[in-house]
mmCIF file of C-alpha atoms and ligand atoms in Angstrom:
data_model
loop_
_atom_site.group_PDB
_atom_site.id
_atom_site.type_symbol
_atom_site.label_atom_id
_atom_site.label_comp_id
_atom_site.label_asym_id
_atom_site.label_seq_id
_atom_site.Cartn_x
_atom_site.Cartn_y
_atom_site.Cartn_z
ATOM 1 C CA MET L 27 -0.045 -0.048 -0.079
ATOM 2 C CA VAL L 28 2.756 2.270 0.823
ATOM 3 C CA LEU L 29 4.549 1.665 -2.285
ATOM 4 C CA GLN L 30 1.485 2.316 -4.183
ATOM 5 C CA THR L 31 0.881 5.658 -2.417
ATOM 6 C CA GLU L 32 4.595 6.601 -2.915
ATOM 7 C CA LYS L 33 3.995 5.783 -6.791
ATOM 8 C CA ARG L 34 0.835 7.900 -7.048
ATOM 9 C CA LYS L 35 2.526 10.977 -5.205
ATOM 10 C CA LYS L 36 5.368 10.865 -7.819
ATOM 11 C CA GLU L 37 2.869 10.470 -10.773
ATOM 12 C CA HIS L 38 0.677 13.318 -9.426
ATOM 13 C CA ILE L 39 3.839 15.570 -9.280
ATOM 14 C CA ASP L 40 5.072 14.477 -12.770
ATOM 15 C CA LEU L 41 1.538 15.114 -14.372
ATOM 16 C CA CYS L 42 0.931 18.435 -12.647
ATOM 17 C CA VAL L 43 4.468 19.681 -13.628
ATOM 18 C CA ASN L 44 4.480 18.400 -17.100
ATOM 19 C CA LYS L 45 0.683 18.172 -18.586
ATOM 20 C CA ASP L 46 -2.058 20.481 -18.896
ATOM 21 C CA VAL L 47 -4.288 19.552 -16.050
ATOM 22 C CA SER L 48 -6.500 22.464 -15.594
ATOM 23 C CA PHE L 49 -10.180 23.017 -16.162
ATOM 24 C CA ASP L 50 -10.702 23.623 -20.024
ATOM 25 C CA LYS L 51 -14.246 24.760 -20.076
ATOM 26 C CA LYS L 52 -14.641 26.614 -16.821
ATOM 27 C CA THR L 53 -13.137 29.422 -14.784
ATOM 28 C CA THR L 54 -12.997 30.405 -11.197
ATOM 29 C CA LEU L 55 -15.555 33.172 -12.372
ATOM 30 C CA LEU L 56 -13.515 35.773 -10.307
ATOM 31 C CA GLU L 57 -13.627 37.678 -13.553
ATOM 32 C CA CYS L 58 -17.143 38.258 -13.132
ATOM 33 C CA ILE L 59 -16.541 40.012 -9.784
ATOM 34 C CA GLU L 60 -15.573 43.826 -10.272
ATOM 35 C CA LEU L 61 -14.185 45.926 -7.715
ATOM 36 C CA ASN L 62 -15.359 49.341 -6.824
ATOM 37 C CA TYR L 63 -12.025 51.120 -8.317
ATOM 38 C CA SER L 64 -10.993 54.219 -6.723
ATOM 39 C CA SER L 65 -9.115 56.808 -8.664
ATOM 40 C CA LEU L 66 -8.660 58.708 -5.492
ATOM 41 C CA PRO L 67 -7.876 56.272 -2.482
ATOM 42 C CA GLU L 68 -7.009 58.390 -0.061
ATOM 43 C CA ILE L 69 -4.405 56.149 1.393
ATOM 44 C CA ASP L 70 -0.780 55.752 0.950
ATOM 45 C CA LEU L 71 -0.051 52.459 -0.954
ATOM 46 C CA SER L 72 3.087 51.947 1.374
ATOM 47 C CA ALA L 73 0.672 51.983 4.217
ATOM 48 C CA VAL L 74 -1.282 49.012 3.145
ATOM 49 C CA ASP L 75 -0.922 46.137 5.766
ATOM 50 C CA LEU L 76 -2.596 42.977 4.920
ATOM 51 C CA SER L 77 -1.008 40.987 7.726
ATOM 52 C CA THR L 78 -3.502 38.580 9.698
ATOM 53 C CA ILE L 79 -3.435 35.815 12.298
ATOM 54 C CA PHE L 80 -4.901 32.554 11.498
ATOM 55 C CA LEU L 81 -5.347 30.075 14.193
ATOM 56 C CA GLY L 82 -3.010 31.793 16.302
ATOM 57 C CA LYS L 83 -0.081 32.104 13.809
ATOM 58 C CA ASN L 84 0.881 35.369 12.162
ATOM 59 C CA PHE L 85 0.955 35.829 8.439
ATOM 60 C CA SER L 86 2.592 38.758 6.510
ATOM 61 C CA PHE L 87 -0.273 38.533 4.229
ATOM 62 C CA PRO L 88 -3.110 36.311 4.092
ATOM 63 C CA PHE L 89 -1.832 33.258 2.112
ATOM 64 C CA ILE L 90 -1.335 29.625 2.511
ATOM 65 C CA VAL L 91 0.286 27.297 -0.060
ATOM 66 C CA SER L 92 -2.502 24.581 -0.459
ATOM 67 C CA ALA L 93 -1.513 20.980 0.209
ATOM 68 C CA ILE L 94 0.882 19.398 -2.360
ATOM 69 C CA THR L 95 2.949 16.441 -1.089
ATOM 70 C CA GLY L 96 4.571 14.139 1.553
ATOM 71 C CA GLY L 97 5.220 10.495 1.742
ATOM 72 C CA ALA L 98 7.487 9.994 -1.365
ATOM 73 C CA GLN L 99 11.221 10.695 -1.209
ATOM 74 C CA VAL L 100 10.735 13.441 -3.814
ATOM 75 C CA SER L 101 8.373 15.143 -1.406
ATOM 76 C CA LYS L 102 10.981 15.987 1.428
ATOM 77 C CA LYS L 103 12.819 18.549 -0.766
ATOM 78 C CA ILE L 104 9.635 20.003 -2.180
ATOM 79 C CA ASN L 105 8.174 20.215 1.353
ATOM 80 C CA LEU L 106 11.397 21.756 2.709
ATOM 81 C CA GLN L 107 11.942 24.192 -0.091
ATOM 82 C CA ILE L 108 8.343 25.499 0.118
ATOM 83 C CA ALA L 109 8.535 25.660 3.973
ATOM 84 C CA GLU L 110 11.768 27.742 3.789
ATOM 85 C CA ALA L 111 10.292 30.234 1.279
ATOM 86 C CA CYS L 112 6.968 30.424 3.366
ATOM 87 C CA SER L 113 9.271 31.116 6.381
ATOM 88 C CA VAL L 114 11.049 33.891 4.664
ATOM 89 C CA VAL L 115 7.883 35.560 3.467
ATOM 90 C CA GLY L 116 5.941 34.802 6.496
ATOM 91 C CA VAL L 117 2.971 32.598 5.183
ATOM 92 C CA GLY L 118 1.655 29.283 5.847
ATOM 93 C CA MET L 119 1.835 26.046 3.915
ATOM 94 C CA GLY L 120 -0.311 22.671 3.923
ATOM 95 C CA LEU L 121 1.378 19.327 3.568
ATOM 96 C CA GLY L 122 -0.049 16.631 1.426
ATOM 97 C CA SER L 123 -1.989 13.677 2.585
ATOM 98 C CA MET L 124 -0.480 11.956 5.683
ATOM 99 C CA ARG L 125 -1.928 8.586 4.905
ATOM 100 C CA ALA L 126 1.831 7.263 3.868
ATOM 101 C CA MET L 127 3.190 8.286 7.176
ATOM 102 C CA ILE L 128 0.292 6.677 9.003
ATOM 103 C CA GLU L 129 1.073 3.504 7.500
ATOM 104 C CA LYS L 130 4.867 3.612 7.505
ATOM 105 C CA PRO L 131 6.051 6.287 10.489
ATOM 106 C CA SER L 132 9.389 6.336 8.991
ATOM 107 C CA LEU L 133 8.197 8.391 6.218
ATOM 108 C CA LYS L 134 7.616 11.106 8.676
ATOM 109 C CA GLU L 135 10.686 12.942 7.846
ATOM 110 C CA THR L 136 9.355 13.710 4.189
ATOM 111 C CA TYR L 137 6.491 15.842 6.003
ATOM 112 C CA ASN L 138 8.495 17.116 9.114
ATOM 113 C CA VAL L 139 9.172 20.832 8.196
ATOM 114 C CA LYS L 140 8.127 22.249 11.523
ATOM 115 C CA LYS L 141 11.431 21.063 12.832
ATOM 116 C CA ASP L 142 13.385 23.354 10.925
ATOM 117 C CA PHE L 143 10.795 26.134 10.387
ATOM 118 C CA ALA L 144 8.904 26.108 13.560
ATOM 119 C CA ASN L 145 7.577 29.815 13.118
ATOM 120 C CA ILE L 146 4.999 29.090 10.035
ATOM 121 C CA PHE L 147 1.420 27.907 10.222
ATOM 122 C CA VAL L 148 1.519 24.366 8.807
ATOM 123 C CA SER L 149 -1.513 22.050 8.180
ATOM 124 C CA GLY L 150 -1.452 18.203 8.092
ATOM 125 C CA ASN L 151 -3.706 16.620 5.669
ATOM 126 C CA LEU L 152 -5.922 13.507 5.563
ATOM 127 C CA GLY L 153 -8.654 12.231 3.036
ATOM 128 C CA VAL L 154 -12.027 12.154 4.502
ATOM 129 C CA ALA L 155 -12.117 8.512 3.558
ATOM 130 C CA GLN L 156 -9.399 7.754 5.776
ATOM 131 C CA LEU L 157 -11.418 8.726 9.114
ATOM 132 C CA GLU L 158 -13.095 5.172 8.559
ATOM 133 C CA ASN L 159 -9.459 3.581 8.569
ATOM 134 C CA TYR L 160 -7.810 5.128 11.360
ATOM 135 C CA SER L 161 -8.603 5.923 15.071
ATOM 136 C CA ILE L 162 -8.596 9.489 16.431
ATOM 137 C CA LYS L 163 -5.814 8.221 18.638
ATOM 138 C CA GLU L 164 -3.756 7.162 15.529
ATOM 139 C CA ILE L 165 -4.400 10.285 13.590
ATOM 140 C CA ASP L 166 -3.547 12.333 16.778
ATOM 141 C CA LEU L 167 -0.261 10.526 17.153
ATOM 142 C CA ALA L 168 0.605 11.351 13.518
ATOM 143 C CA VAL L 169 -0.397 14.972 13.771
ATOM 144 C CA GLN L 170 1.736 15.339 16.921
ATOM 145 C CA SER L 171 4.666 13.699 15.688
ATOM 146 C CA ILE L 172 5.094 16.615 13.024
ATOM 147 C CA GLU L 173 3.733 19.298 15.304
ATOM 148 C CA VAL L 174 1.379 20.485 12.627
ATOM 149 C CA ASP L 175 -0.987 23.521 13.842
ATOM 150 C CA ALA L 176 -4.240 22.128 12.287
ATOM 151 C CA LEU L 177 -5.539 19.005 10.280
ATOM 152 C CA ALA L 178 -6.943 19.771 6.692
ATOM 153 C CA ILE L 179 -9.479 16.945 5.885
ATOM 154 C CA HIS L 180 -9.835 16.749 2.102
ATOM 155 C CA VAL L 181 -13.131 16.037 0.537
ATOM 156 C CA ASN L 182 -12.557 14.543 -2.927
ATOM 157 C CA SER L 183 -15.423 12.447 -4.305
ATOM 158 C CA ALA L 184 -14.761 13.510 -7.834
ATOM 159 C CA GLN L 185 -11.110 12.601 -7.591
ATOM 160 C CA GLU L 186 -11.568 9.123 -5.887
ATOM 161 C CA ALA L 187 -14.217 8.241 -8.531
ATOM 162 C CA MET L 188 -11.514 8.586 -11.278
ATOM 163 C CA GLN L 189 -9.213 6.081 -9.193
ATOM 164 C CA PRO L 190 -9.552 2.322 -9.775
ATOM 165 C CA GLU L 191 -7.959 2.095 -6.273
ATOM 166 C CA GLY L 192 -10.141 5.022 -5.136
ATOM 167 C CA ASP L 193 -12.055 5.271 -1.700
ATOM 168 C CA THR L 194 -15.581 5.572 -2.892
ATOM 169 C CA ASN L 195 -17.516 4.971 -0.005
ATOM 170 C CA PHE L 196 -18.595 8.380 1.061
ATOM 171 C CA SER L 197 -21.549 7.208 3.634
ATOM 172 C CA ASN L 198 -21.706 8.986 6.934
ATOM 173 C CA LEU L 199 -18.483 10.991 6.570
ATOM 174 C CA ILE L 200 -20.098 14.048 7.891
ATOM 175 C CA THR L 201 -20.565 12.575 11.103
ATOM 176 C CA LYS L 202 -16.925 11.068 11.034
ATOM 177 C CA ILE L 203 -15.816 14.962 10.365
ATOM 178 C CA SER L 204 -18.176 16.130 13.293
ATOM 179 C CA ASP L 205 -16.703 13.467 15.702
ATOM 180 C CA ALA L 206 -12.991 14.190 14.677
ATOM 181 C CA SER L 207 -13.619 17.809 14.980
ATOM 182 C CA ASP L 208 -14.894 17.167 18.644
ATOM 183 C CA SER L 209 -12.126 14.886 19.688
ATOM 184 C CA LEU L 210 -8.758 15.786 17.836
ATOM 185 C CA SER L 211 -6.385 17.600 19.797
ATOM 186 C CA ILE L 212 -5.658 20.102 17.057
ATOM 187 C CA PRO L 213 -8.140 22.186 15.038
ATOM 188 C CA ILE L 214 -9.536 20.751 11.969
ATOM 189 C CA TYR L 215 -10.589 22.219 8.887
ATOM 190 C CA VAL L 216 -12.434 20.808 5.579
ATOM 191 C CA LYS L 217 -10.868 21.418 2.132
ATOM 192 C CA GLU L 218 -11.786 20.359 -1.506
ATOM 193 C CA VAL L 219 -9.003 19.754 -3.899
ATOM 194 C CA GLY L 220 -10.347 21.916 -6.704
ATOM 195 C CA HIS L 221 -13.948 20.924 -7.529
ATOM 196 C CA GLY L 222 -15.833 23.381 -4.848
ATOM 197 C CA ILE L 223 -17.711 23.094 -1.598
ATOM 198 C CA SER L 224 -21.483 23.791 -2.409
ATOM 199 C CA PHE L 225 -23.811 25.754 0.123
ATOM 200 C CA ASP L 226 -25.573 22.372 1.206
ATOM 201 C CA ILE L 227 -22.156 20.992 2.231
ATOM 202 C CA ALA L 228 -21.224 24.311 3.838
ATOM 203 C CA SER L 229 -24.370 24.301 5.824
ATOM 204 C CA LYS L 230 -23.784 20.664 7.250
ATOM 205 C CA LEU L 231 -20.260 21.574 8.081
ATOM 206 C CA ALA L 232 -21.254 24.837 9.713
ATOM 207 C CA LYS L 233 -22.975 22.605 12.602
ATOM 208 C CA THR L 234 -19.748 20.790 13.298
ATOM 209 C CA ASN L 235 -16.540 22.017 15.306
ATOM 210 C CA ILE L 236 -14.444 22.508 12.292
ATOM 211 C CA THR L 237 -12.615 25.785 12.358
ATOM 212 C CA ALA L 238 -12.683 26.560 8.597
ATOM 213 C CA ILE L 239 -13.517 25.543 5.013
ATOM 214 C CA ASP L 240 -11.014 25.604 2.370
ATOM 215 C CA VAL L 241 -13.227 26.130 -0.644
ATOM 216 C CA GLN L 242 -10.872 24.838 -3.296
ATOM 217 C CA GLY L 243 -13.192 25.624 -6.050
ATOM 218 C CA ALA L 244 -13.039 24.888 -9.904
ATOM 219 C CA GLY L 245 -11.062 26.859 -12.670
ATOM 220 C CA GLY L 246 -7.608 26.026 -11.671
ATOM 221 C CA THR L 247 -6.135 22.175 -11.354
ATOM 222 C CA SER L 248 -8.609 19.701 -12.230
ATOM 223 C CA TRP L 249 -8.097 16.483 -10.267
ATOM 224 C CA THR L 250 -10.471 14.549 -12.312
ATOM 225 C CA ARG L 251 -8.321 15.593 -15.066
ATOM 226 C CA VAL L 252 -4.967 14.513 -13.330
ATOM 227 C CA ASP L 253 -6.227 11.116 -11.984
ATOM 228 C CA SER L 254 -7.755 10.304 -15.513
ATOM 229 C CA LEU L 255 -4.431 10.998 -17.127
ATOM 230 C CA ARG L 256 -2.959 8.576 -14.666
ATOM 231 C CA HIS L 257 -5.372 5.776 -15.569
ATOM 232 C CA LYS L 258 -5.865 6.752 -19.190
ATOM 233 C CA LYS L 259 -9.682 6.426 -18.483
ATOM 234 C CA SER L 260 -11.724 7.815 -21.298
ATOM 235 C CA PHE L 261 -14.498 9.166 -18.693
ATOM 236 C CA GLY L 262 -12.172 11.142 -16.998
ATOM 237 C CA ASN L 263 -12.348 13.867 -19.913
ATOM 238 C CA VAL L 264 -16.203 13.627 -19.215
ATOM 239 C CA PHE L 265 -15.597 14.892 -15.461
ATOM 240 C CA ARG L 266 -12.809 17.308 -16.266
ATOM 241 C CA ASN L 267 -14.946 20.402 -15.756
ATOM 242 C CA ILE L 268 -16.917 19.223 -12.853
ATOM 243 C CA GLY L 269 -17.480 21.422 -9.911
ATOM 244 C CA LEU L 270 -18.625 24.758 -8.636
ATOM 245 C CA PRO L 271 -16.234 27.692 -9.851
ATOM 246 C CA THR L 272 -14.222 29.143 -7.025
ATOM 247 C CA ALA L 273 -16.410 32.614 -6.892
ATOM 248 C CA VAL L 274 -19.643 30.607 -6.543
ATOM 249 C CA SER L 275 -18.095 28.416 -3.773
ATOM 250 C CA ILE L 276 -16.660 31.343 -1.967
ATOM 251 C CA ILE L 277 -20.137 33.279 -2.073
ATOM 252 C CA LYS L 278 -21.970 30.054 -1.153
ATOM 253 C CA THR L 279 -19.802 29.191 1.798
ATOM 254 C CA LYS L 280 -19.890 32.757 3.237
ATOM 255 C CA LYS L 281 -23.761 32.441 3.342
ATOM 256 C CA ALA L 282 -23.924 29.120 4.860
ATOM 257 C CA LEU L 283 -21.637 30.077 7.631
ATOM 258 C CA ILE L 284 -23.278 33.300 8.647
ATOM 259 C CA GLY L 285 -23.841 33.065 12.342
ATOM 260 C CA HIS L 286 -21.256 30.582 12.722
ATOM 261 C CA ASN L 287 -17.585 31.237 13.882
ATOM 262 C CA LYS L 288 -15.664 29.805 11.036
ATOM 263 C CA LYS L 289 -13.242 30.957 8.679
ATOM 264 C CA ILE L 290 -13.101 30.736 4.773
ATOM 265 C CA ILE L 291 -9.869 30.077 2.598
ATOM 266 C CA ALA L 292 -10.494 30.946 -0.699
ATOM 267 C CA SER L 293 -8.580 28.657 -3.349
ATOM 268 C CA GLY L 294 -8.842 26.754 -6.412
ATOM 269 C CA GLY L 295 -7.334 28.472 -9.466
ATOM 270 C CA ILE L 296 -6.492 31.833 -7.877
ATOM 271 C CA ARG L 297 -3.543 32.900 -10.043
ATOM 272 C CA ASN L 298 -2.839 36.342 -8.964
ATOM 273 C CA GLY L 299 -3.161 38.930 -6.183
ATOM 274 C CA LEU L 300 -6.292 40.719 -7.824
ATOM 275 C CA ASP L 301 -8.252 37.425 -7.826
ATOM 276 C CA ALA L 302 -7.007 36.939 -4.143
ATOM 277 C CA VAL L 303 -7.954 40.418 -3.186
ATOM 278 C CA LYS L 304 -11.720 39.753 -5.062
ATOM 279 C CA SER L 305 -11.704 36.622 -2.954
ATOM 280 C CA ILE L 306 -11.156 38.617 0.395
ATOM 281 C CA VAL L 307 -13.927 41.324 -0.580
ATOM 282 C CA LEU L 308 -16.227 38.504 -1.104
ATOM 283 C CA GLY L 309 -15.545 37.272 2.412
ATOM 284 C CA ALA L 310 -12.539 34.983 2.546
ATOM 285 C CA ASP L 311 -10.039 35.150 5.325
ATOM 286 C CA LEU L 312 -7.021 33.546 3.579
ATOM 287 C CA VAL L 313 -6.421 32.652 0.003
ATOM 288 C CA GLY L 314 -4.191 29.803 -1.190
ATOM 289 C CA ASN L 315 -2.922 28.039 -4.350
ATOM 290 C CA ALA L 316 -1.000 24.793 -5.143
ATOM 291 C CA LEU L 317 0.068 24.462 -8.594
ATOM 292 C CA PRO L 318 1.881 27.858 -9.152
ATOM 293 C CA VAL L 319 3.953 27.311 -6.147
ATOM 294 C CA LEU L 320 5.093 23.869 -7.067
ATOM 295 C CA GLN L 321 5.913 24.975 -10.598
ATOM 296 C CA CYS L 322 8.190 27.787 -9.074
ATOM 297 C CA GLN L 323 9.657 25.216 -6.718
ATOM 298 C CA GLN L 324 10.651 22.881 -9.484
ATOM 299 C CA LYS L 325 11.959 25.535 -11.446
ATOM 300 C CA ASN L 326 13.838 27.617 -9.137
ATOM 301 C CA GLY L 327 13.750 26.170 -5.752
ATOM 302 C CA VAL L 328 13.428 28.215 -2.597
ATOM 303 C CA ARG L 329 14.272 31.367 -4.548
ATOM 304 C CA GLY L 330 11.680 30.748 -7.116
ATOM 305 C CA VAL L 331 9.032 30.359 -4.550
ATOM 306 C CA VAL L 332 10.093 33.432 -2.674
ATOM 307 C CA ASP L 333 9.882 35.697 -5.666
ATOM 308 C CA TYR L 334 6.584 34.267 -6.348
ATOM 309 C CA LEU L 335 5.117 34.948 -3.111
ATOM 310 C CA GLU L 336 6.587 38.406 -2.875
ATOM 311 C CA ASN L 337 5.057 39.364 -6.398
ATOM 312 C CA PHE L 338 1.710 37.876 -5.181
ATOM 313 C CA LYS L 339 1.692 39.767 -2.049
ATOM 314 C CA LYS L 340 2.808 42.965 -4.021
ATOM 315 C CA GLU L 341 -0.212 42.547 -6.382
ATOM 316 C CA MET L 342 -2.569 42.177 -3.382
ATOM 317 C CA GLU L 343 -1.423 45.322 -1.911
ATOM 318 C CA ILE L 344 -1.890 47.216 -5.142
ATOM 319 C CA ALA L 345 -5.374 45.828 -5.440
ATOM 320 C CA SER L 346 -6.174 46.773 -1.995
ATOM 321 C CA PHE L 347 -4.810 50.315 -2.465
ATOM 322 C CA LEU L 348 -6.891 50.626 -5.823
ATOM 323 C CA VAL L 349 -10.196 50.036 -3.756
ATOM 324 C CA GLY L 350 -8.905 52.464 -0.977
ATOM 325 C CA CYS L 351 -8.491 49.696 1.485
ATOM 326 C CA LYS L 352 -5.632 49.429 4.025
ATOM 327 C CA ASN L 353 -6.195 46.162 5.710
ATOM 328 C CA ILE L 354 -8.047 43.118 5.526
ATOM 329 C CA SER L 355 -10.994 44.089 7.594
ATOM 330 C CA LYS L 356 -11.837 47.095 5.345
ATOM 331 C CA LEU L 357 -11.410 44.900 2.317
ATOM 332 C CA GLN L 358 -14.156 42.457 3.976
ATOM 333 C CA GLU L 359 -16.490 45.519 4.044
ATOM 334 C CA GLN L 360 -15.887 46.504 0.505
ATOM 335 C CA GLU L 361 -18.781 46.528 -1.904
ATOM 336 C CA TYR L 362 -18.313 44.746 -5.446
ATOM 337 C CA PHE L 363 -20.301 44.253 -8.428
ATOM 338 C CA VAL L 364 -21.326 40.737 -9.962
ATOM 339 C CA ILE L 365 -21.510 40.626 -13.815
ATOM 340 C CA GLY L 366 -22.007 38.045 -16.328
ATOM 341 C CA GLN L 367 -22.234 34.297 -15.998
ATOM 342 C CA LEU L 368 -21.777 34.459 -12.092
ATOM 343 C CA ASN L 369 -25.466 36.036 -11.874
ATOM 344 C CA ASP L 370 -26.599 32.870 -13.408
ATOM 345 C CA TRP L 371 -24.845 30.717 -10.809
ATOM 346 C CA LEU L 372 -26.270 33.114 -7.867
ATOM 347 C CA LYS L 373 -29.789 33.123 -9.059
HETATM 348 C C1 FMN M 427 1.008 17.915 -7.120
HETATM 349 C C2 FMN M 427 -0.078 17.967 -5.905
HETATM 350 C C3 FMN M 427 -0.632 16.968 -5.171
HETATM 351 C C4 FMN M 427 -1.547 17.556 -4.415
HETATM 352 N N1 FMN M 427 -1.862 16.699 -3.265
HETATM 353 C C5 FMN M 427 -2.876 16.968 -2.295
HETATM 354 C C6 FMN M 427 -3.060 16.148 -1.435
HETATM 355 O O1 FMN M 427 -2.284 15.207 -0.991
HETATM 356 N N2 FMN M 427 -4.183 16.550 -0.347
HETATM 357 C C7 FMN M 427 -5.030 17.620 -0.750
HETATM 358 O O2 FMN M 427 -5.807 17.871 0.159
HETATM 359 N N3 FMN M 427 -4.733 18.224 -1.794
HETATM 360 C C8 FMN M 427 -3.712 17.996 -2.843
HETATM 361 N N4 FMN M 427 -3.642 18.722 -3.831
HETATM 362 C C9 FMN M 427 -4.672 19.723 -4.278
HETATM 363 C C10 FMN M 427 -4.219 21.176 -3.950
HETATM 364 O O3 FMN M 427 -4.075 21.195 -2.614
HETATM 365 C C11 FMN M 427 -5.348 22.118 -4.339
HETATM 366 O O4 FMN M 427 -6.547 21.736 -3.677
HETATM 367 C C12 FMN M 427 -5.782 21.894 -6.067
HETATM 368 O O5 FMN M 427 -4.517 21.721 -6.586
HETATM 369 C C13 FMN M 427 -6.335 23.291 -6.468
HETATM 370 O O6 FMN M 427 -5.560 24.376 -6.391
HETATM 371 P P1 FMN M 427 -4.742 24.986 -7.547
HETATM 372 O O7 FMN M 427 -5.645 25.219 -8.639
HETATM 373 O O8 FMN M 427 -4.224 26.304 -6.922
HETATM 374 O O9 FMN M 427 -3.680 24.190 -8.024
HETATM 375 C C14 FMN M 427 -2.477 18.566 -4.604
HETATM 376 C C15 FMN M 427 -2.008 19.352 -5.715
HETATM 377 C C16 FMN M 427 -0.925 19.341 -6.244
HETATM 378 C C17 FMN M 427 -0.564 20.117 -7.473
#
């Protein structure tokens, strides 16, 4: 099983870096959000401060590298280089699924970035189906052994359905998430993998003790596409564009979480600081992405990721300046306009 998991991890990285794995007929629809541009913002661009605190950790701007890897030997270098860049810039990162290290604890070193970069927020990661296979005690031991700050539970029915070896029994998993959120020693949040969280799922999750929802909507990396390339399954192409665009998922999740004290992470196809600021205006607390960071790491290592993150931060600051907002809470009060196709989704 570990060997199969390790092989899958390597294939995921190779496919994501070398093939076109994006949605080809769907976008995030963040292009249908227009900000209230100000030609006279009445603030100084250099005074824009997007720093924030998420689950007790400081972020220099509201960004988390979404879960990418762990469990294969190639993962160790990727995770350490991303962690170093996050530490330099002051943002957080997610680790890939920890299933491999629960099965084989010696793989812990491929995830253990906290031992070198204790200052950054790091989330562990586990597929929701694994809540059936491992006890809370086993999961707790695993997360404590690498000292992560939170555990992201990924919910990925579309991806699993593409895999011959996929875990496709999704019965009763909301109860499992709820139980885990009551008993695990660290905060839990729920994340998709790029096909989006709907209003009804967010409403059910709102009643649990999870701390956040990471929407991971459609418009960026398509995981039905990645896994169908792996298995050369023709039906994979049928499902390449399945899911809720990221803008829809943020708006619906925000609505579902009204009155509940939970955070929102906006992700899935977020490719620049303007889209990131639009996501904050829609109500997100953090934004994230995976594939662009992996591509920068593969090309230019730590320096590549630092440059990418610094540029992204600058874009977010400029976008905030252009709507006259000097911090995140001001952005979250900003008005915005919905145009085009997004209106159809929101009807
Ligand atoms: C190579 C690679 C491996 C990934 N592995 C995981 C994983 O183990 N667990 C998980 O929750 N998400 C995983 N993801 C999904 C991302 O966290 C993210 O949800 C998805 O790629 C959409 O974001 P993007 O459009 O910015 O890439 C992986 C992404 C990439 C690129």
